């Protein structure tokens, strides 16, 4: 499903859309009355032979009407907005799970809560990039921050938007009523890669969610598999680690996206799809020629073709 704010799939988005339609309907009624009165008067009182305009200087009833009605409407909208904002801004009551979100030029990183469900062998907590998996019917609190510049987190079908500001923590909550995949987009211009700063929220039923988490943890732990040693060692010795994190390894760079589940992603950096050997090789070899302005440099020349191939093979095991 595309990101679409008028198709609410959770309580927060529903509240926003209800208010939107109410205001839109009132605006349309006002438009019809005002435009109707203008058109009617234009025809009825148009200049024609034998008619002269009636002269008068004030009409108390009319002036009262067009002052009182708009005032009442604005007050009603204020009260209603206030009421909805209280609901939307209530990020702390009945929270089922808190996820840390970090915006980076130009990707999103999610850290799941410190719970047994997300615990890795090495004692750390599951992380993901670009995609956040949540259980349905539960209020998920998001604690947002940014690595570099101001970004804005927005999943239109699930809720309102909130800025991710460097050096601060802001919070937001989302909730999905039914399973589904919901797309979002960074909503604050943050540099060359802004338009590619997409994100996805996948909502699972409760039982699917437990299974998903178990699998994600298993995959993260699998990184210690000796069969993928050559590629892993090459990656860990290469400049890649200065920028990228792969959970369960020493790669803990924070400049680039988290690659822990790169092979399960739908695209590479939002621009190459699918994630396969050919596209990954292209990307690692010369990312700037594919996504102008990207921080990742060209590695063809710095790394040998064999090294790139080993790294790509290993990245493809990171499901
Ligand atoms: Cu991040 Cu726009």
JSON list of C-alpha atoms in Angstrom, two decimals, residues 173-295:
[
{"chain": "A", "resi": 173, "resn": "UNK", "atom": "CA", "xyz": [3.28, 6.62, 19.03]},
{"chain": "A", "resi": 174, "resn": "UNK", "atom": "CA", "xyz": [1.85, 4.48, 16.27]},
{"chain": "A", "resi": 175, "resn": "UNK", "atom": "CA", "xyz": [-0.59, 1.62, 16.25]},
{"chain": "A", "resi": 176, "resn": "UNK", "atom": "CA", "xyz": [-1.79, -0.64, 13.47]},
{"chain": "A", "resi": 177, "resn": "UNK", "atom": "CA", "xyz": [-5.19, -2.32, 13.73]},
{"chain": "A", "resi": 178, "resn": "UNK", "atom": "CA", "xyz": [-4.57, -5.00, 11.14]},
{"chain": "A", "resi": 179, "resn": "UNK", "atom": "CA", "xyz": [-1.54, -6.77, 9.71]},
{"chain": "A", "resi": 180, "resn": "UNK", "atom": "CA", "xyz": [-0.03, -5.01, 6.74]},
{"chain": "A", "resi": 181, "resn": "UNK", "atom": "CA", "xyz": [2.90, -3.16, 5.27]},
{"chain": "A", "resi": 182, "resn": "UNK", "atom": "CA", "xyz": [2.85, 0.59, 5.63]},
{"chain": "A", "resi": 183, "resn": "UNK", "atom": "CA", "xyz": [5.18, 2.92, 3.79]},
{"chain": "A", "resi": 184, "resn": "UNK", "atom": "CA", "xyz": [6.55, 6.16, 5.08]},
{"chain": "A", "resi": 185, "resn": "UNK", "atom": "CA", "xyz": [8.84, 8.91, 4.03]},
{"chain": "A", "resi": 186, "resn": "UNK", "atom": "CA", "xyz": [11.15, 11.38, 5.75]},
{"chain": "A", "resi": 187, "resn": "UNK", "atom": "CA", "xyz": [9.11, 14.59, 5.77]},
{"chain": "A", "resi": 188, "resn": "UNK", "atom": "CA", "xyz": [11.81, 17.18, 6.41]},
{"chain": "A", "resi": 189, "resn": "UNK", "atom": "CA", "xyz": [14.26, 18.14, 3.70]},
{"chain": "A", "resi": 190, "resn": "UNK", "atom": "CA", "xyz": [17.59, 16.73, 4.94]},
{"chain": "A", "resi": 191, "resn": "UNK", "atom": "CA", "xyz": [19.97, 16.83, 2.00]},
{"chain": "A", "resi": 192, "resn": "UNK", "atom": "CA", "xyz": [20.56, 15.19, -1.35]},
{"chain": "A", "resi": 193, "resn": "UNK", "atom": "CA", "xyz": [19.22, 11.80, -0.29]},
{"chain": "A", "resi": 194, "resn": "UNK", "atom": "CA", "xyz": [16.00, 13.13, 1.33]},
{"chain": "A", "resi": 195, "resn": "UNK", "atom": "CA", "xyz": [13.70, 11.71, -1.34]},
{"chain": "A", "resi": 196, "resn": "UNK", "atom": "CA", "xyz": [15.25, 8.27, -0.91]},
{"chain": "A", "resi": 197, "resn": "UNK", "atom": "CA", "xyz": [14.78, 8.27, 2.84]},
{"chain": "A", "resi": 198, "resn": "UNK", "atom": "CA", "xyz": [11.92, 5.84, 2.82]},
{"chain": "A", "resi": 199, "resn": "UNK", "atom": "CA", "xyz": [10.81, 3.60, 5.61]},
{"chain": "A", "resi": 200, "resn": "UNK", "atom": "CA", "xyz": [8.47, 0.69, 6.06]},
{"chain": "A", "resi": 201, "resn": "UNK", "atom": "CA", "xyz": [6.45, -0.51, 9.02]},
{"chain": "A", "resi": 202, "resn": "UNK", "atom": "CA", "xyz": [5.31, -4.13, 8.90]},
{"chain": "A", "resi": 203, "resn": "UNK", "atom": "CA", "xyz": [2.51, -5.00, 11.31]},
{"chain": "A", "resi": 204, "resn": "UNK", "atom": "CA", "xyz": [2.14, -8.65, 12.34]},
{"chain": "A", "resi": 205, "resn": "UNK", "atom": "CA", "xyz": [-0.52, -10.48, 14.31]},
{"chain": "A", "resi": 206, "resn": "UNK", "atom": "CA", "xyz": [0.61, -11.37, 17.84]},
{"chain": "A", "resi": 207, "resn": "UNK", "atom": "CA", "xyz": [1.65, -14.94, 17.01]},
{"chain": "A", "resi": 208, "resn": "UNK", "atom": "CA", "xyz": [3.34, -13.95, 13.74]},
{"chain": "A", "resi": 209, "resn": "UNK", "atom": "CA", "xyz": [5.20, -11.29, 15.62]},
{"chain": "A", "resi": 210, "resn": "UNK", "atom": "CA", "xyz": [6.74, -13.72, 18.08]},
{"chain": "A", "resi": 211, "resn": "UNK", "atom": "CA", "xyz": [7.77, -15.92, 15.17]},
{"chain": "A", "resi": 212, "resn": "UNK", "atom": "CA", "xyz": [9.18, -12.95, 13.27]},
{"chain": "A", "resi": 213, "resn": "UNK", "atom": "CA", "xyz": [11.21, -11.84, 16.30]},
{"chain": "A", "resi": 214, "resn": "UNK", "atom": "CA", "xyz": [12.54, -15.35, 16.92]},
{"chain": "A", "resi": 215, "resn": "UNK", "atom": "CA", "xyz": [13.61, -15.56, 13.29]},
{"chain": "A", "resi": 216, "resn": "UNK", "atom": "CA", "xyz": [15.19, -12.09, 13.26]},
{"chain": "A", "resi": 217, "resn": "UNK", "atom": "CA", "xyz": [17.15, -12.94, 16.42]},
{"chain": "A", "resi": 218, "resn": "UNK", "atom": "CA", "xyz": [18.21, -16.28, 14.92]},
{"chain": "A", "resi": 219, "resn": "UNK", "atom": "CA", "xyz": [19.40, -14.56, 11.74]},
{"chain": "A", "resi": 220, "resn": "UNK", "atom": "CA", "xyz": [21.33, -11.99, 13.73]},
{"chain": "A", "resi": 221, "resn": "UNK", "atom": "CA", "xyz": [22.97, -14.76, 15.74]},
{"chain": "A", "resi": 222, "resn": "UNK", "atom": "CA", "xyz": [23.79, -16.70, 12.56]},
{"chain": "A", "resi": 223, "resn": "UNK", "atom": "CA", "xyz": [26.36, -14.05, 11.75]},
{"chain": "A", "resi": 224, "resn": "UNK", "atom": "CA", "xyz": [28.77, -16.07, 13.78]},
{"chain": "A", "resi": 225, "resn": "UNK", "atom": "CA", "xyz": [28.48, -18.96, 11.29]},
{"chain": "A", "resi": 226, "resn": "UNK", "atom": "CA", "xyz": [32.02, -20.17, 10.33]},
{"chain": "A", "resi": 227, "resn": "UNK", "atom": "CA", "xyz": [30.87, -20.98, 6.77]},
{"chain": "A", "resi": 228, "resn": "UNK", "atom": "CA", "xyz": [30.67, -17.31, 5.91]},
{"chain": "A", "resi": 229, "resn": "UNK", "atom": "CA", "xyz": [34.03, -16.49, 7.48]},
{"chain": "A", "resi": 230, "resn": "UNK", "atom": "CA", "xyz": [35.95, -15.34, 4.37]},
{"chain": "A", "resi": 231, "resn": "UNK", "atom": "CA", "xyz": [33.41, -12.73, 3.36]},
{"chain": "A", "resi": 232, "resn": "UNK", "atom": "CA", "xyz": [32.87, -11.62, 6.92]},
{"chain": "A", "resi": 233, "resn": "UNK", "atom": "CA", "xyz": [36.60, -11.22, 7.60]},
{"chain": "A", "resi": 234, "resn": "UNK", "atom": "CA", "xyz": [37.04, -9.28, 4.36]},
{"chain": "A", "resi": 235, "resn": "UNK", "atom": "CA", "xyz": [34.15, -6.99, 5.27]},
{"chain": "A", "resi": 236, "resn": "UNK", "atom": "CA", "xyz": [35.43, -6.44, 8.80]},
{"chain": "A", "resi": 237, "resn": "UNK", "atom": "CA", "xyz": [38.91, -5.58, 7.51]},
{"chain": "A", "resi": 238, "resn": "UNK", "atom": "CA", "xyz": [37.57, -3.24, 4.83]},
{"chain": "A", "resi": 239, "resn": "UNK", "atom": "CA", "xyz": [36.61, 0.45, 5.26]},
{"chain": "A", "resi": 240, "resn": "UNK", "atom": "CA", "xyz": [32.94, -0.68, 5.38]},
{"chain": "A", "resi": 241, "resn": "UNK", "atom": "CA", "xyz": [33.05, -0.93, 9.18]},
{"chain": "A", "resi": 242, "resn": "UNK", "atom": "CA", "xyz": [33.81, 2.76, 9.56]},
{"chain": "A", "resi": 243, "resn": "UNK", "atom": "CA", "xyz": [30.26, 3.53, 8.48]},
{"chain": "A", "resi": 244, "resn": "UNK", "atom": "CA", "xyz": [28.13, 0.42, 8.81]},
{"chain": "A", "resi": 245, "resn": "UNK", "atom": "CA", "xyz": [26.83, -1.67, 11.66]},
{"chain": "A", "resi": 246, "resn": "UNK", "atom": "CA", "xyz": [26.20, -5.40, 11.42]},
{"chain": "A", "resi": 247, "resn": "UNK", "atom": "CA", "xyz": [24.76, -6.66, 14.66]},
{"chain": "A", "resi": 248, "resn": "UNK", "atom": "CA", "xyz": [26.79, -9.39, 16.27]},
{"chain": "A", "resi": 249, "resn": "UNK", "atom": "CA", "xyz": [30.07, -8.28, 14.64]},
{"chain": "A", "resi": 250, "resn": "UNK", "atom": "CA", "xyz": [32.58, -5.57, 15.41]},
{"chain": "A", "resi": 251, "resn": "UNK", "atom": "CA", "xyz": [31.17, -3.45, 12.61]},
{"chain": "A", "resi": 252, "resn": "UNK", "atom": "CA", "xyz": [29.52, -0.65, 14.53]},
{"chain": "A", "resi": 253, "resn": "UNK", "atom": "CA", "xyz": [29.87, 2.37, 12.25]},
{"chain": "A", "resi": 254, "resn": "UNK", "atom": "CA", "xyz": [27.01, 4.79, 12.59]},
{"chain": "A", "resi": 255, "resn": "UNK", "atom": "CA", "xyz": [27.36, 6.91, 9.46]},
{"chain": "A", "resi": 256, "resn": "UNK", "atom": "CA", "xyz": [25.74, 4.49, 7.02]},
{"chain": "A", "resi": 257, "resn": "UNK", "atom": "CA", "xyz": [22.69, 2.23, 7.28]},
{"chain": "A", "resi": 258, "resn": "UNK", "atom": "CA", "xyz": [22.67, -0.83, 9.50]},
{"chain": "A", "resi": 259, "resn": "UNK", "atom": "CA", "xyz": [23.38, -3.84, 7.26]},
{"chain": "A", "resi": 260, "resn": "UNK", "atom": "CA", "xyz": [22.28, -6.53, 9.71]},
{"chain": "A", "resi": 261, "resn": "UNK", "atom": "CA", "xyz": [19.35, -7.57, 7.50]},
{"chain": "A", "resi": 262, "resn": "UNK", "atom": "CA", "xyz": [20.46, -6.18, 4.17]},
{"chain": "A", "resi": 263, "resn": "UNK", "atom": "CA", "xyz": [19.56, -9.38, 2.28]},
{"chain": "A", "resi": 264, "resn": "UNK", "atom": "CA", "xyz": [15.95, -9.21, 3.51]},
{"chain": "A", "resi": 265, "resn": "UNK", "atom": "CA", "xyz": [15.44, -5.67, 2.32]},
{"chain": "A", "resi": 266, "resn": "UNK", "atom": "CA", "xyz": [13.35, -4.80, -0.68]},
{"chain": "A", "resi": 267, "resn": "UNK", "atom": "CA", "xyz": [15.97, -2.46, -2.07]},
{"chain": "A", "resi": 268, "resn": "UNK", "atom": "CA", "xyz": [19.47, -1.08, -1.64]},
{"chain": "A", "resi": 269, "resn": "UNK", "atom": "CA", "xyz": [19.45, 2.49, -0.34]},
{"chain": "A", "resi": 270, "resn": "UNK", "atom": "CA", "xyz": [16.02, 2.97, -1.87]},
{"chain": "A", "resi": 271, "resn": "UNK", "atom": "CA", "xyz": [17.39, 2.97, -5.41]},
{"chain": "A", "resi": 272, "resn": "UNK", "atom": "CA", "xyz": [18.36, -0.58, -6.46]},
{"chain": "A", "resi": 273, "resn": "UNK", "atom": "CA", "xyz": [15.95, -3.47, -6.33]},
{"chain": "A", "resi": 274, "resn": "UNK", "atom": "CA", "xyz": [16.03, -6.38, -5.63]},
{"chain": "A", "resi": 275, "resn": "UNK", "atom": "CA", "xyz": [18.88, -6.98, -3.24]},
{"chain": "A", "resi": 276, "resn": "UNK", "atom": "CA", "xyz": [20.89, -9.54, -5.20]},
{"chain": "A", "resi": 277, "resn": "UNK", "atom": "CA", "xyz": [24.46, -10.25, -6.18]},
{"chain": "A", "resi": 278, "resn": "UNK", "atom": "CA", "xyz": [24.39, -8.08, -9.30]},
{"chain": "A", "resi": 279, "resn": "UNK", "atom": "CA", "xyz": [22.91, -5.00, -7.63]},
{"chain": "A", "resi": 280, "resn": "UNK", "atom": "CA", "xyz": [25.02, -5.28, -4.49]},
{"chain": "A", "resi": 281, "resn": "UNK", "atom": "CA", "xyz": [28.16, -5.60, -6.60]},
{"chain": "A", "resi": 282, "resn": "UNK", "atom": "CA", "xyz": [27.18, -2.47, -8.55]},
{"chain": "A", "resi": 283, "resn": "UNK", "atom": "CA", "xyz": [26.43, -0.61, -5.34]},
{"chain": "A", "resi": 284, "resn": "UNK", "atom": "CA", "xyz": [29.62, -1.53, -3.47]},
{"chain": "A", "resi": 285, "resn": "UNK", "atom": "CA", "xyz": [31.74, -0.88, -6.58]},
{"chain": "A", "resi": 286, "resn": "UNK", "atom": "CA", "xyz": [30.46, 2.60, -7.30]},
{"chain": "A", "resi": 287, "resn": "UNK", "atom": "CA", "xyz": [27.56, 3.88, -5.21]},
{"chain": "A", "resi": 288, "resn": "UNK", "atom": "CA", "xyz": [27.92, 7.60, -6.15]},
{"chain": "A", "resi": 289, "resn": "UNK", "atom": "CA", "xyz": [27.24, 6.85, -9.82]},
{"chain": "A", "resi": 290, "resn": "UNK", "atom": "CA", "xyz": [23.91, 5.27, -8.78]},
{"chain": "A", "resi": 291, "resn": "UNK", "atom": "CA", "xyz": [22.76, 7.69, -6.07]},
{"chain": "A", "resi": 292, "resn": "UNK", "atom": "CA", "xyz": [24.32, 11.12, -6.53]},
{"chain": "A", "resi": 293, "resn": "UNK", "atom": "CA", "xyz": [25.29, 12.76, -3.25]},
{"chain": "A", "resi": 294, "resn": "UNK", "atom": "CA", "xyz": [25.46, 9.50, -1.32]},
{"chain": "A", "resi": 295, "resn": "UNK", "atom": "CA", "xyz": [28.07, 9.48, 1.47]}
]
